[in-house]
CSV table of C-alpha atoms in Angstrom, one decimal:
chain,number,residue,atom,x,y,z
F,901,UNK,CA,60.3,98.0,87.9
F,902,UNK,CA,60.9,95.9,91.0
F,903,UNK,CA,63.2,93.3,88.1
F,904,UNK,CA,65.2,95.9,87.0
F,905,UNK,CA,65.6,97.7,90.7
F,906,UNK,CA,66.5,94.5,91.8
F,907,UNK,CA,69.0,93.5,88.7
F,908,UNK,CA,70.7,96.7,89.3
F,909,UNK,CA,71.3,96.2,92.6
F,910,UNK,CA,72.3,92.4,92.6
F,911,UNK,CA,74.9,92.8,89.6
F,912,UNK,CA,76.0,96.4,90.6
F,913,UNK,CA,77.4,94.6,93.6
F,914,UNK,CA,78.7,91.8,91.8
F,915,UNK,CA,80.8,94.5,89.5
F,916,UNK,CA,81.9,96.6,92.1
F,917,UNK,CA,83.7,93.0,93.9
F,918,UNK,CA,85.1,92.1,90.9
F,919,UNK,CA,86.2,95.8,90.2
F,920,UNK,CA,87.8,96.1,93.5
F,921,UNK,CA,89.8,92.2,92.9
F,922,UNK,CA,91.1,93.4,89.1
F,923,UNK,CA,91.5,97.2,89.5
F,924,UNK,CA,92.0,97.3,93.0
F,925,UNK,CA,94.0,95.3,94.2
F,926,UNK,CA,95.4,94.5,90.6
F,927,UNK,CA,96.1,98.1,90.0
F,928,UNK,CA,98.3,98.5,93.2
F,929,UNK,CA,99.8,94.7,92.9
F,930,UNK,CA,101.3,96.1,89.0
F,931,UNK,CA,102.4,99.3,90.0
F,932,UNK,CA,104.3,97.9,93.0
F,933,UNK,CA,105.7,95.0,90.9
F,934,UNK,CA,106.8,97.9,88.0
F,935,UNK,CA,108.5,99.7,91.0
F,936,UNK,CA,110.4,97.1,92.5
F,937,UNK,CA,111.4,95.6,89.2
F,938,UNK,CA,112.7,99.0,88.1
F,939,UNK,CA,114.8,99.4,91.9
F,940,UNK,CA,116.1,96.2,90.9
F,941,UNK,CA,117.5,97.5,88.1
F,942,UNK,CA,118.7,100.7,89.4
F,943,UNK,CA,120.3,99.3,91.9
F,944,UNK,CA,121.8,95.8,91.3
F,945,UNK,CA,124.2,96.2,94.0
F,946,UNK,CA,124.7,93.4,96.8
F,947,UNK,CA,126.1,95.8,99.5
F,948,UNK,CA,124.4,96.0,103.2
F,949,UNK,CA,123.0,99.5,102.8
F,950,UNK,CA,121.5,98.5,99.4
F,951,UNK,CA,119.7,95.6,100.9
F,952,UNK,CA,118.2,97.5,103.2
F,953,UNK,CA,116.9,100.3,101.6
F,954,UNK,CA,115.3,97.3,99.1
F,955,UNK,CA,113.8,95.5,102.1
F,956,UNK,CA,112.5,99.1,103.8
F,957,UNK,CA,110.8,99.5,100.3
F,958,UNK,CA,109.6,96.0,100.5
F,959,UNK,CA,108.2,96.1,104.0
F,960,UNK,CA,107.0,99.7,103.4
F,961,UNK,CA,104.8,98.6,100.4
F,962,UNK,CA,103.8,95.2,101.8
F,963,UNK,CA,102.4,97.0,104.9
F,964,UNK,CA,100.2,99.2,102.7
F,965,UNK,CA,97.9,96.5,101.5
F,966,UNK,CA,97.8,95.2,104.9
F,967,UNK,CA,96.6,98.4,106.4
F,968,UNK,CA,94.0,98.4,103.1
F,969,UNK,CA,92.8,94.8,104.1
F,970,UNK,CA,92.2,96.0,107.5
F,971,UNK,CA,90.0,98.7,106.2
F,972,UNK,CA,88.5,97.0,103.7
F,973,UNK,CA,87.1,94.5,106.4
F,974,UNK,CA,86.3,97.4,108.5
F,975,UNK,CA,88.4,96.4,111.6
F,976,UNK,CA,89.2,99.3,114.1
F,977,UNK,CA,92.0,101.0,113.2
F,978,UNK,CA,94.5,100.2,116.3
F,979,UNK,CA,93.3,96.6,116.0
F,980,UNK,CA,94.7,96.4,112.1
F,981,UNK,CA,97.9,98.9,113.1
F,982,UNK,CA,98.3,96.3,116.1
F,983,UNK,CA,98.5,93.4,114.0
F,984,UNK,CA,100.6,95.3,110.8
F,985,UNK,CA,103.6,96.1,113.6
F,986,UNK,CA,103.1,92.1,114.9
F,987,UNK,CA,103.5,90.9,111.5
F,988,UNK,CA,106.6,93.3,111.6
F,989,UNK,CA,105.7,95.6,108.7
F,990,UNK,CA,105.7,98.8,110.6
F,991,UNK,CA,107.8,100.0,113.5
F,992,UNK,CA,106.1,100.9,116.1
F,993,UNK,CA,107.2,104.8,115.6
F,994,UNK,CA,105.3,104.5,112.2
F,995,UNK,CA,102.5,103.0,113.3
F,996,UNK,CA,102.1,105.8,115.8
F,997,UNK,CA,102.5,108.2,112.8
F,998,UNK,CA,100.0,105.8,111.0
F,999,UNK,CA,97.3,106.2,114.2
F,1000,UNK,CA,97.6,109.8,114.4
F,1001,UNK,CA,96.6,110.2,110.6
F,1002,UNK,CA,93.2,111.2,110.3
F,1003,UNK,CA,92.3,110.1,106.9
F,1004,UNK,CA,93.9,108.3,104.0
F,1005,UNK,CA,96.2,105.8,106.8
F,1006,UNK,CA,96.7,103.0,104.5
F,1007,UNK,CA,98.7,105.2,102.5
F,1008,UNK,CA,101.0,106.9,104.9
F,1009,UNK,CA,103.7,104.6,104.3
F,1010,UNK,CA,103.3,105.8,100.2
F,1011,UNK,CA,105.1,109.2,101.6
F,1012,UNK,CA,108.0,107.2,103.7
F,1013,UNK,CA,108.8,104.7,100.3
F,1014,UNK,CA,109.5,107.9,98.2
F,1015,UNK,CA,111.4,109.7,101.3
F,1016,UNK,CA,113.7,106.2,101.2
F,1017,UNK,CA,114.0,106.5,97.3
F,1018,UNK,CA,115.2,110.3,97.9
F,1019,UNK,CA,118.2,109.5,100.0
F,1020,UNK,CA,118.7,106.6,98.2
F,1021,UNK,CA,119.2,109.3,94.6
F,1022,UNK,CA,121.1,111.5,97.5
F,1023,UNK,CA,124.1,109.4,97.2
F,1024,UNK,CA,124.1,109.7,93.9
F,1025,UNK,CA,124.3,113.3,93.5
F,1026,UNK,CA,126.2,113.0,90.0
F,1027,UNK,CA,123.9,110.6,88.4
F,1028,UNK,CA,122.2,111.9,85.1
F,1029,UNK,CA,119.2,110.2,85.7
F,1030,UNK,CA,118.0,110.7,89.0
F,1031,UNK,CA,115.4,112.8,88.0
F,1032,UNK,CA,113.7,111.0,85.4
F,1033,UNK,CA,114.1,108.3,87.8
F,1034,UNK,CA,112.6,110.1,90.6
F,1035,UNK,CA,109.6,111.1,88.1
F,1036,UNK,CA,109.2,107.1,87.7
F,1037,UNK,CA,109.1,106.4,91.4
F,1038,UNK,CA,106.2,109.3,92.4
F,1039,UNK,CA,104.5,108.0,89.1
F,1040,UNK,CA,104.4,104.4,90.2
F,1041,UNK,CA,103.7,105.4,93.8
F,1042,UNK,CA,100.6,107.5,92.3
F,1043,UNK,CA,99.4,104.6,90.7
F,1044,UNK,CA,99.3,102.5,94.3
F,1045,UNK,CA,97.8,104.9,95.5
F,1046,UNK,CA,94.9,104.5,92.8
F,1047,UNK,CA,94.9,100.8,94.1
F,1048,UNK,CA,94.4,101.1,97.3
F,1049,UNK,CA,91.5,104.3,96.7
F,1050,UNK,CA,90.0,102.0,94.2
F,1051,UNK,CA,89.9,99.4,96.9
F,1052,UNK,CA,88.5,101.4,99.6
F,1053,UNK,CA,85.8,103.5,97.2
F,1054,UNK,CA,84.5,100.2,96.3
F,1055,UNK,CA,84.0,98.2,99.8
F,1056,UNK,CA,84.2,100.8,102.5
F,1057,UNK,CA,81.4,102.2,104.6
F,1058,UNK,CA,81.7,105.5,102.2
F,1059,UNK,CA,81.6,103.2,99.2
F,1060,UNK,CA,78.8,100.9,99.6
F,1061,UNK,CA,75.5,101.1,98.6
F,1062,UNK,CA,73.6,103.3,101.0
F,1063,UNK,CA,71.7,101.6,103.6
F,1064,UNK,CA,68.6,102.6,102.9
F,1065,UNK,CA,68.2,101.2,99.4
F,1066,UNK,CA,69.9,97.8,100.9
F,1067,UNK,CA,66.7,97.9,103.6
F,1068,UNK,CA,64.3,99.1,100.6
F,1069,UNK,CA,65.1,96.5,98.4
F,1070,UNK,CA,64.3,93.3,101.2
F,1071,UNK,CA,61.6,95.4,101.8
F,1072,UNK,CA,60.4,95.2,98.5
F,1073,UNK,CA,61.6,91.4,98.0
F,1074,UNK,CA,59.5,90.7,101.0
F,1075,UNK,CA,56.3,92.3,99.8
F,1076,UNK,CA,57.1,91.1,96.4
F,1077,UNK,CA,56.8,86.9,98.3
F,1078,UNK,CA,53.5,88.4,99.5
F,1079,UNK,CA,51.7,89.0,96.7
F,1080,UNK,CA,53.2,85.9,94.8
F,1081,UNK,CA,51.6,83.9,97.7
F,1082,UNK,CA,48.3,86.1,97.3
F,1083,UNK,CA,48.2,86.3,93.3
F,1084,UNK,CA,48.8,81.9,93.0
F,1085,UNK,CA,46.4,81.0,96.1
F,1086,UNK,CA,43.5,83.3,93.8
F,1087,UNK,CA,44.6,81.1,91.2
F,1088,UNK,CA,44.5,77.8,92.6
F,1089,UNK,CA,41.2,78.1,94.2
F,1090,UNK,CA,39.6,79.7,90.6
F,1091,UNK,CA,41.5,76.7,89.1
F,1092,UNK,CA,39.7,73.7,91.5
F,1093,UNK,CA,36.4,75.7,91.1
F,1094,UNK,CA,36.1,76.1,87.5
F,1095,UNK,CA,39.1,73.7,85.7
F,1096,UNK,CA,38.7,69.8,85.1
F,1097,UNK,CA,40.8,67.5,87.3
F,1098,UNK,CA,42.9,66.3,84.1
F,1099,UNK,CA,44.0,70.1,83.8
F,1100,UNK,CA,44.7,70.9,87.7
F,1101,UNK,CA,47.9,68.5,88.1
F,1102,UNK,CA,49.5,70.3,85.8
F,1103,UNK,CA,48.6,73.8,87.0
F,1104,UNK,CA,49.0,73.0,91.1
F,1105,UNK,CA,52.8,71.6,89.6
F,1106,UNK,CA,53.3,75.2,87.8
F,1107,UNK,CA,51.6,77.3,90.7
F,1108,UNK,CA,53.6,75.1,93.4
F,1109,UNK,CA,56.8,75.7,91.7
F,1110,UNK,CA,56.3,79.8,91.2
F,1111,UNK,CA,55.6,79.6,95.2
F,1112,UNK,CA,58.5,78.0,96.2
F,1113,UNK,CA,61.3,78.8,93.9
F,1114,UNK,CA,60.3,82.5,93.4
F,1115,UNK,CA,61.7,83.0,96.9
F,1116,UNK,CA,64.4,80.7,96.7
F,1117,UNK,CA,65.9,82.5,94.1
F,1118,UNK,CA,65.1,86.1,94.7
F,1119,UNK,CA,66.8,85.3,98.5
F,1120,UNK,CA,69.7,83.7,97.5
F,1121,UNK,CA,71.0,86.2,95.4
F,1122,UNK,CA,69.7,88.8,98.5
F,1123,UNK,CA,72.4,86.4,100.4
F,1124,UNK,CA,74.9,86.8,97.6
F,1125,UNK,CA,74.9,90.4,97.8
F,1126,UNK,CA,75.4,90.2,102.0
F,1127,UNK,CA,78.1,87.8,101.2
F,1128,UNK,CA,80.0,89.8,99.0
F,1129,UNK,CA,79.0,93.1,99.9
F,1130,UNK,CA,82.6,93.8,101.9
F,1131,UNK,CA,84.9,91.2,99.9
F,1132,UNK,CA,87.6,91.6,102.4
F,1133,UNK,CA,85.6,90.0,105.0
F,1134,UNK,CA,85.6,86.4,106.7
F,1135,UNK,CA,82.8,84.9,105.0
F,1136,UNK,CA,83.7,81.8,102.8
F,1137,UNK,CA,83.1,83.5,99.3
F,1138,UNK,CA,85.4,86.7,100.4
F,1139,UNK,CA,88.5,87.1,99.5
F,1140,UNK,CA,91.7,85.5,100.5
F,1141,UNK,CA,93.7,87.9,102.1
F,1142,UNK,CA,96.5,86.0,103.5
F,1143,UNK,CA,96.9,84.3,100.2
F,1144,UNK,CA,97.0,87.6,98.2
F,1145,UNK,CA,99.3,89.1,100.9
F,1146,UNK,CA,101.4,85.8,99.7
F,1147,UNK,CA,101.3,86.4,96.1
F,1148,UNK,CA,102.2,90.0,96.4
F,1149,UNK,CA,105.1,89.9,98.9
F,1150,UNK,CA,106.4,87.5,96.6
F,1151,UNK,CA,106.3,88.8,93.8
F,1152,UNK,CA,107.6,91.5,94.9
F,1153,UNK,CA,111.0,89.9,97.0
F,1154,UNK,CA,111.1,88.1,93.5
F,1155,UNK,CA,111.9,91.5,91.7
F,1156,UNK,CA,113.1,92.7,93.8
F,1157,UNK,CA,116.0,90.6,94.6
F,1158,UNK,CA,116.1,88.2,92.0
F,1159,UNK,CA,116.2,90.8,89.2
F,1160,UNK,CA,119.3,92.5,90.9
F,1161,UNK,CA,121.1,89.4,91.4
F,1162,UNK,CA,120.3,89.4,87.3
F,1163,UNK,CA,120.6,92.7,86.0
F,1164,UNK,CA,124.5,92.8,86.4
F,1165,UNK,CA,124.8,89.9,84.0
F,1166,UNK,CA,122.5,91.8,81.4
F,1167,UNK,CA,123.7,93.0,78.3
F,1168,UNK,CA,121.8,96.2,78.0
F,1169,UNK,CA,122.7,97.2,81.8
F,1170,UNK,CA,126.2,96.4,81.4
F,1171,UNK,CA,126.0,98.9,78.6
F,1172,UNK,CA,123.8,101.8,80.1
F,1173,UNK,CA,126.0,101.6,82.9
């Protein structure tokens, strides 16, 4: 029972990290890419106000995961909002609107991307397709939102393991070294009583071994689990946060811009439009 209470708990908290890497953060990384590559498209133009709606988006979605990192590494709130506006990804009005949300922060800036993509669609009150494309954007925005929940229902203080079970099972490991210790120092002393000398290298070796790598390995994986127990941490085995920030933004500014400096030139496009 103790082996499979302890299995469980070791590689249920491997699966929830690597959940909360490919789901998680993967999840909200596609949907915002499938967004920004369909603005792109929508709208390949080069003018001021375009490119700035395109880089509010941008900013908008980029500060999302940076409020989610923040949580995920269970920094105070104003600290992480502090640090968002100092990267310049929120103004500071926003961040006050961010601070004054009770729950669900990380994704008040979901609500502001699909206010930008309404008066974007505003101007263009005689497009056909503004409300299929409208559908798209709260679909897509939906789906970030999944991210991000998947992200925090995975490593935040709600979404852990319960403390109690973490403090049961070192209880349990601990007991467990006990009466290893207890059941192999029976056995060696039955062993010099009663066994020939030829036969008590080999057992001391085996009985030795049990007593020192038993622990070994049941604590290191105990140390795993502390390690990666809140991925978005600072320990060396957590996440890179700055890194994935990297990738996202850009792949993201790479959609985003990239594709509408492309579209135009596009068969298809050209023809749809």
């Amino acid at each position: 029972v103790l082996f499979r209470s302890f299995g469980y708990y070791v590689f249920s908290a491997v699966a929830q990290a690597d959940q909360c890497k490919n789901f998680g953060v993967g999840g909200y990384m596609g949907a915002g890419a499938n967004l920004m590559m369909l603005t792109a498209g929508w709208f390949p133009e080069s003018d001021a106000q375009t490119r700035e709606f395109k880089r509010e988006v941008l900013r908008l979605s980029l500060s999302i995961f940076a409020l989610t990192c923040g949580e995920g590494a269970e920094k105070p709130k104003d600290e992480v909002i502090s640090e968002v506006v100092a990267r310049g990804l929120l103004t500071d009005s926003e961040a006050k609107a961010v601070k004054a949300a009770q729950g669900g922060h990380c994704n008040v800036p979901l609500i502001w991307i699909q206010e930008a993509y309404r008066k974007k669609f505003d101007m263009q009150a005689d497009d056909p397709c503004i409300v299929a494309r409208m559908a798209k954007v709260e679909t897509l925005t939906i789906q970030m939102r999944g991210g991000i929940g998947t992200i925090l229902s995975l490593v935040s203080g709600w979404g852990l393991q319960p403390l109690p079970l973490v403090h049961m099972m070192s209880g349990l490991v601990k007991w467990q070294f006990f009466l290893l210790a207890l059941k192999e120092g029976i056995a060696v002393a039955f062993m010099l009583e009663h066994m020939p000398p030829a036969a008590q290298v080999s057992q001391l070796t085996m009985s030795a071994l049990i007593v020192f790598l038993t622990p070994i390995i049941f604590q290191s994986l105990l140390e795993v689990v502390a390690q990666i127990r809140n991925p978005f941490g600072d320990d060396w085995v957590d996440y890179p946060r700055l890194l994935f920030h990297k990738w996202v933004r850009d792949e993201f500014t790479t959609y985003l811009f990239t594709a509408s400096e492309a579209s135009p030139n596009i068969r298809v496009i050209k023809k749809l439009s």
